[in-house]
XYZ file of C-alpha atoms in Angstrom:
469
model
C -0.252 0.012 -0.241
C 2.878 2.302 0.318
C 3.207 3.085 3.489
C 4.792 2.033 6.550
C 3.032 -0.444 8.635
C 3.323 -0.677 12.555
C 4.261 -3.869 13.899
C 1.107 -6.285 15.324
C 1.012 -5.519 19.069
C -0.091 -8.556 21.711
C -4.080 -8.867 21.237
C -4.026 -6.734 17.737
C -5.607 -9.323 15.163
C -5.488 -7.563 12.369
C -1.986 -6.614 11.919
C -1.268 -4.976 8.670
C -5.080 -4.054 8.285
C -5.092 -1.282 10.453
C -4.042 2.073 9.482
C -3.946 3.298 13.147
C 0.432 3.009 14.282
C 1.061 0.893 17.499
C 0.387 2.456 21.065
C 3.554 3.195 22.864
C 5.574 0.196 24.271
C 4.983 1.736 28.042
C 1.410 2.676 28.707
C 0.892 5.879 30.003
C -0.329 6.091 33.444
C -4.042 5.429 34.085
C -5.964 8.090 35.334
C -8.131 7.678 38.357
C -11.376 6.156 37.473
C -10.261 5.436 34.569
C -10.426 1.535 34.710
C -11.363 0.741 30.682
C -9.436 2.482 27.885
C -11.505 4.858 25.831
C -12.552 3.583 22.504
C -12.782 5.896 19.442
C -16.258 5.384 17.948
C -15.060 6.827 14.306
C -12.397 8.695 12.888
C -14.387 10.960 10.850
C -14.935 14.261 11.841
C -17.949 16.537 11.866
C -16.791 17.638 8.398
C -16.346 14.740 7.032
C -19.944 13.056 8.369
C -21.649 15.935 6.557
C -20.113 15.584 3.070
C -20.949 11.777 3.617
C -24.601 12.612 5.229
C -24.560 15.223 2.173
C -23.675 12.218 -0.498
C -26.372 9.696 1.094
C -29.135 12.146 1.331
C -28.537 13.005 -2.353
C -28.650 9.027 -3.067
C -31.864 9.224 -1.745
C -33.396 11.877 -4.082
C -33.240 8.704 -6.697
C -36.110 7.092 -4.654
C -38.297 9.899 -4.689
C -37.654 11.182 -8.028
C -38.271 7.766 -9.719
C -41.590 7.860 -7.699
C -43.046 11.605 -7.830
C -41.630 12.849 -10.888
C -44.092 10.278 -12.776
C -47.284 11.354 -11.082
C -48.091 14.238 -13.281
C -47.706 12.532 -16.741
C -49.812 9.181 -15.522
C -52.888 10.607 -17.723
C -50.544 11.219 -20.667
C -49.162 8.002 -20.465
C -51.947 5.954 -20.023
C -53.343 8.349 -23.504
C -49.843 7.977 -25.168
C -50.000 4.347 -24.873
C -53.814 3.814 -25.198
C -54.457 2.125 -21.953
C -56.762 2.994 -19.007
C -55.691 5.188 -16.356
C -56.269 2.260 -13.963
C -53.895 0.484 -16.188
C -51.472 3.178 -15.617
C -51.833 3.391 -11.883
C -51.108 -0.228 -11.664
C -47.271 0.375 -12.887
C -47.549 2.602 -9.471
C -48.668 -0.496 -7.637
C -46.190 -2.866 -9.015
C -43.371 0.018 -8.458
C -44.546 -0.200 -4.893
C -44.207 -3.528 -4.594
C -40.464 -3.841 -5.714
C -40.038 -0.192 -3.611
C -40.791 -2.810 -0.675
C -39.120 -6.053 -1.411
C -36.012 -4.966 -3.176
C -34.327 -3.426 0.242
C -34.884 -6.516 1.815
C -32.237 -7.806 -0.367
C -29.810 -4.804 -0.782
C -29.903 -3.708 2.595
C -28.590 -6.859 4.240
C -26.138 -7.124 1.149
C -24.893 -3.672 2.481
C -24.797 -4.710 5.796
C -22.176 -7.556 5.073
C -20.267 -7.184 2.033
C -20.158 -3.033 2.353
C -22.206 0.485 1.422
C -20.246 0.939 -1.734
C -20.446 -2.567 -3.609
C -24.475 -1.868 -2.595
C -24.826 1.764 -3.657
C -22.985 0.910 -7.270
C -25.457 -2.458 -7.846
C -28.180 -0.468 -7.385
C -27.528 2.501 -9.472
C -26.555 0.147 -12.180
C -29.455 -1.025 -12.170
C -31.201 1.845 -11.733
C -29.556 3.779 -14.866
C -30.191 0.579 -16.881
C -33.961 0.490 -16.197
C -34.174 4.363 -16.936
C -32.879 4.133 -20.276
C -34.945 1.394 -21.306
C -37.790 3.266 -19.854
C -37.240 6.244 -22.061
C -37.436 3.940 -25.228
C -40.535 1.903 -24.203
C -43.048 1.533 -26.642
C -46.135 -0.233 -24.603
C -47.315 -1.065 -21.520
C -46.139 -4.513 -20.567
C -42.522 -3.184 -21.432
C -43.145 -0.026 -19.361
C -44.530 -1.985 -16.267
C -41.414 -4.329 -15.956
C -38.868 -1.765 -16.380
C -40.535 0.173 -14.026
C -40.215 -2.674 -11.213
C -36.679 -3.035 -12.421
C -36.055 1.010 -11.722
C -37.974 0.205 -8.325
C -35.496 -2.561 -7.815
C -32.555 -0.011 -8.272
C -33.892 3.678 -6.466
C -35.800 2.144 -3.506
C -32.278 0.715 -1.842
C -30.933 3.963 -1.748
C -32.569 4.527 1.678
C -32.325 1.697 3.423
C -28.661 1.826 2.384
C -28.403 5.466 3.487
C -29.682 5.142 7.119
C -27.087 2.246 7.553
C -24.172 4.500 6.582
C -25.518 7.302 9.126
C -25.949 4.177 11.932
C -22.111 3.659 10.932
C -20.730 6.977 11.442
C -23.030 8.470 14.232
C -23.830 7.934 17.864
C -27.248 8.400 19.092
C -26.358 11.408 20.840
C -25.722 12.831 17.370
C -27.967 10.878 14.660
C -31.288 12.865 14.883
C -29.751 15.673 13.445
C -27.781 13.760 10.816
C -30.556 11.743 9.845
C -32.604 14.790 9.586
C -30.279 16.339 6.878
C -30.748 12.449 5.240
C -34.660 13.081 5.453
C -34.099 16.208 3.521
C -32.876 14.325 0.341
C -35.797 12.027 0.741
C -38.107 14.935 0.971
C -36.934 17.453 -1.540
C -38.243 15.532 -4.931
C -41.569 15.368 -3.484
C -41.761 18.865 -3.821
C -39.767 19.441 -7.073
C -40.171 15.670 -8.704
C -43.489 16.625 -9.971
C -42.686 19.965 -11.314
C -40.059 18.804 -13.158
C -42.377 15.840 -14.341
C -44.878 17.935 -15.490
C -43.146 20.546 -16.941
C -40.435 17.954 -19.406
C -43.912 15.958 -20.056
C -45.479 18.946 -21.547
C -42.349 20.497 -23.741
C -40.321 17.077 -24.428
C -42.954 13.892 -24.353
C -43.325 12.010 -21.149
C -40.506 9.528 -22.126
C -38.458 13.083 -21.629
C -38.959 12.524 -17.683
C -36.567 9.245 -17.551
C -34.016 10.540 -19.838
C -33.249 13.393 -17.049
C -33.135 10.259 -14.390
C -30.496 8.698 -16.624
C -28.241 11.505 -17.101
C -29.232 12.902 -13.493
C -28.214 8.769 -12.169
C -24.878 8.777 -14.462
C -23.551 11.694 -13.566
C -24.255 11.235 -9.823
C -22.665 7.916 -9.879
C -19.154 9.409 -10.873
C -19.240 11.543 -7.631
C -20.217 8.589 -5.411
C -17.382 6.472 -6.505
C -15.144 9.101 -6.368
C -16.024 10.793 -2.858
C -18.073 8.176 -0.523
C -16.197 6.406 1.548
C -16.699 2.599 2.800
C -18.137 2.938 6.054
C -19.627 -0.778 7.476
C -18.217 -1.216 10.630
C -17.704 -4.929 9.852
C -15.372 -3.963 7.386
C -13.715 -1.020 8.248
C -13.991 -0.554 12.141
C -14.460 2.502 13.024
C -12.959 3.752 10.048
C -9.447 3.176 11.135
C -9.126 -0.411 9.165
C -7.588 -0.699 5.861
C -9.613 -3.075 4.040
C -8.180 -5.562 1.270
C -11.022 -4.887 -1.440
C -10.097 -1.847 -3.534
C -13.595 -0.649 -3.929
C -13.771 -0.508 -0.293
C -10.286 1.354 0.342
C -10.608 4.011 -1.624
C -11.550 7.057 -1.193
C -11.493 5.868 2.896
C -7.898 6.075 2.811
C -8.132 9.823 1.777
C -10.683 10.357 4.654
C -8.113 8.797 7.005
C -5.127 11.228 6.019
C -7.099 14.179 6.213
C -9.563 13.710 9.484
C -8.788 16.326 12.180
C -10.050 12.988 14.823
C -6.299 12.312 16.778
C -7.349 8.624 15.883
C -3.147 7.949 15.617
C -3.175 7.759 19.225
C -6.798 6.326 20.308
C -7.455 2.837 21.239
C -8.969 1.671 18.179
C -12.994 0.138 18.035
C -12.622 -3.046 17.061
C -15.897 -4.289 18.999
C -17.866 -4.330 15.635
C -15.416 -6.810 14.109
C -16.679 -9.973 15.003
C -16.971 -13.397 12.825
C -17.837 -12.752 9.082
C -21.663 -12.577 8.574
C -23.800 -13.801 5.850
C -26.134 -11.866 3.527
C -29.467 -12.720 5.691
C -32.494 -11.110 3.267
C -34.743 -12.794 6.240
C -33.448 -9.944 8.395
C -36.076 -6.990 7.594
C -38.948 -9.722 8.060
C -37.622 -10.840 11.215
C -37.548 -7.372 12.416
C -40.828 -6.568 11.135
C -42.050 -9.225 13.367
C -40.006 -7.807 16.544
C -43.254 -7.439 18.548
C -41.790 -3.886 20.206
C -41.627 -2.736 16.522
C -44.646 -4.322 14.961
C -47.038 -1.931 16.123
C -45.496 1.359 14.958
C -44.550 0.106 11.555
C -47.788 -1.381 10.639
C -49.280 2.442 12.076
C -46.962 4.151 9.766
C -47.562 1.625 7.125
C -51.467 2.357 6.783
C -50.909 5.880 7.310
C -48.381 6.203 4.394
C -50.619 3.772 2.106
C -53.298 6.217 2.500
C -51.158 9.424 1.625
C -49.680 7.350 -1.528
C -53.471 6.458 -2.150
C -54.462 10.250 -2.503
C -51.251 11.315 -4.345
C -51.907 8.918 -6.580
C -55.220 9.732 -7.408
C -54.524 13.400 -7.585
C -53.209 13.379 -11.117
C -56.150 11.857 -12.235
C -58.900 13.738 -10.418
C -57.436 17.110 -10.858
C -57.170 16.722 -14.635
C -60.935 15.046 -14.891
C -62.579 17.714 -12.499
C -60.344 20.839 -13.235
C -59.076 19.938 -16.210
C -55.486 20.999 -15.764
C -52.049 20.574 -18.064
C -49.322 18.112 -16.900
C -47.420 21.448 -16.053
C -50.227 22.482 -13.966
C -51.376 18.816 -12.211
C -47.166 18.871 -11.685
C -47.394 22.173 -9.645
C -50.198 21.202 -7.747
C -47.928 18.840 -5.930
C -45.612 21.549 -4.288
C -48.212 21.607 -1.310
C -47.616 18.263 -0.616
C -43.903 18.722 -1.087
C -43.603 21.421 0.900
C -45.862 19.334 3.537
C -43.532 17.017 3.603
C -40.712 19.131 4.179
C -41.824 21.094 6.862
C -42.961 17.735 8.688
C -44.198 17.152 12.140
C -46.230 14.645 14.046
C -49.756 15.903 13.800
C -52.221 13.289 13.313
C -55.422 14.576 15.318
C -55.791 17.459 13.405
C -55.188 15.601 9.679
C -57.975 13.350 10.598
C -60.294 16.116 11.722
C -59.380 18.058 8.370
C -59.200 15.144 5.996
C -63.379 14.118 7.675
C -64.395 18.031 6.685
C -62.701 18.310 2.987
C -64.255 15.191 2.212
C -67.913 15.652 3.879
C -69.462 17.017 0.622
C -67.850 16.644 -2.502
C -69.713 19.224 -4.596
C -68.536 22.185 -2.002
C -64.826 21.402 -2.549
C -62.653 23.979 -4.300
C -59.384 23.217 -5.600
C -57.320 24.836 -3.005
C -59.079 22.585 -0.306
C -57.508 19.168 -1.711
C -54.287 20.914 -2.285
C -53.635 22.217 1.076
C -55.208 18.936 2.457
C -51.551 17.525 0.674
C -49.839 19.227 2.935
C -50.947 18.006 5.827
C -50.726 14.830 4.809
C -47.280 14.722 3.652
C -46.350 16.766 6.628
C -47.661 13.667 8.850
C -46.766 10.859 7.074
C -43.222 11.650 5.856
C -42.485 12.656 9.571
C -43.896 9.665 10.946
C -41.589 7.216 9.043
C -38.475 9.494 9.676
C -38.936 9.193 13.324
C -39.970 5.477 12.956
C -36.792 4.885 10.578
C -34.354 6.955 13.429
C -35.954 4.816 15.844
C -35.163 0.945 14.367
C -31.820 2.098 13.348
C -31.553 2.529 17.024
C -32.657 -0.252 18.231
C -30.900 -2.506 15.401
C -27.377 -0.552 15.082
C -25.588 -3.358 13.720
C -28.603 -3.987 10.983
C -28.989 0.075 10.324
C -29.781 -0.907 6.486
C -32.002 -3.937 7.018
C -33.999 -2.175 10.039
C -34.583 0.689 7.451
C -35.339 -1.938 4.786
C -38.056 -3.401 7.056
C -40.095 -0.409 7.533
C -39.790 0.524 3.753
C -40.794 -3.427 2.983
C -43.833 -2.964 5.097
C -45.039 0.873 3.953
C -44.492 -0.074 0.275
C -46.540 -3.150 0.471
C -49.675 -1.402 1.972
C -49.326 1.171 -0.335
C -49.135 -1.021 -3.360
C -52.619 -2.679 -1.997
C -54.095 0.848 -1.451
C -52.986 2.435 -4.555
C -54.139 -0.570 -6.478
C -58.216 -0.154 -5.256
C -58.339 3.790 -4.817
C -59.370 4.628 -8.398
C -61.816 1.714 -8.795
C -63.100 2.663 -5.427
C -63.575 6.578 -6.309
C -65.141 5.157 -9.369
C -67.351 2.801 -7.457
C -68.395 4.610 -3.894
C -67.096 8.654 -5.417
C -64.493 10.523 -3.669
C -66.226 11.303 -0.690
C -66.945 7.665 0.643
C -63.546 6.509 -0.977
C -61.515 8.689 1.664
C -64.119 8.376 4.339
C -62.998 4.504 4.286
C -59.287 5.546 4.006
C -59.616 7.567 7.292
C -61.251 4.963 9.245
C -58.086 2.932 8.472
C -56.070 5.449 10.079
C -58.417 5.831 12.713
C -57.526 1.659 13.363
C -54.033 2.179 12.649
C -53.870 4.391 16.160
C -54.355 1.459 17.736
C -51.198 0.492 17.113
C -49.426 3.169 17.920
C -51.032 3.385 21.473
C -49.465 -0.465 21.688
C -46.379 0.745 21.023
C -46.542 3.807 23.343
C -47.346 1.732 26.290
C -45.771 -1.459 25.685
C -42.680 -1.149 23.529
C -40.221 -0.498 25.983
C -41.047 -2.871 28.686
C -40.624 -5.601 25.526
C -37.376 -3.959 24.616
C -36.260 -4.736 28.302
C -37.223 -8.015 28.329
C -35.507 -8.776 24.758
C -32.382 -7.507 25.878
C -32.378 -9.228 29.162
C -33.122 -12.431 27.517
C -29.877 -11.419 24.585
C -27.517 -11.129 27.976
C -28.588 -14.519 29.661
C -28.089 -16.095 26.163
C -24.475 -14.606 26.219
C -25.194 -12.491 23.279
């Protein structure tokens, strides 16, 4: 590697694999009360953490862009491919199904093989799918490639959550997770605007050319600037992996960090036995009793949100005669609401009830304002729950994020598949009244989480200690 390596010390199981110099042969006197050496959690300084989080936040925009940029063009796609709007909405459903399932593979893979490998694979899949979608001539190809596109973009959220879990402690994770969430939410606001404008000006296929170009450019920056962070591969960042893809640009970060890690004890606590890729991990996390209630609650709420914004394009075109550009602009409130976000479930439920009470009294401003509130609350709950799951499953951050993604996307896929048939059957008002009822039922799961999850977690931790884990 071209650098002088320190001789292995007693108890050093990694030898030349670590870039940290050996501790002095004569240990320094212990301070009073310092029975155990302090281990450095990570060698990445705050400046470097901001760069890393910015990169993974940008990577997370692809999931939001691929989903939201498509909504304004749904009626145009249906017309151009000569299929019904319900059939085009079905492509949204299949997209959500793969958005839920794909992270269950990519997330555990990134927890074992490394974050950079997983990122590169997912973006290559996404790039190929976007190019294919830009050239598609029929609905069957569109539906199939949307599934592939989803498989490539959805995992950026799970992998990014894993990266943040790697480099942060619980004390600082919330703040960095907030930066990461901005990457998720920005496309919610501007994606439909870009999609609507491109569809009107150059046709709906230009939407996918835009995504392909965006992906290609970002992939270059990702490979050049994002270091490997998986703790089972690099420890606290001081270990030098043998894999070339994982080694660089990690070496640059090791040389430029302002953290004095050369005299700190290397934290090798996460360098345990070699792990295997466990695609069942997200499913087992989902079945954990102190995670299930809140995940179900969020999944139902998220599903209703997806149902409403899926129906928006068709309803706004039919009821108000909006163009694709104007439909895209109508999504601004939804996006801004998502970005502002906090948990105000009671208010949204009351507002939704008043909004849908009488269809003929509704002005277009009312549903637009409502999307602000639904986006606000839905994304806030997803953010809070994702942070919670990463906290309680720190060694499986990507898998934990994948578990909530699995639940919310599958619930949303089910909802978006029947929202328009339900609207056509019983009307807009009654359809969303049913959605409101589902949200009310879901609050019972949130109550169970609030009352019992802490006790269940304590019991699980005691059991793990008694079992020797």
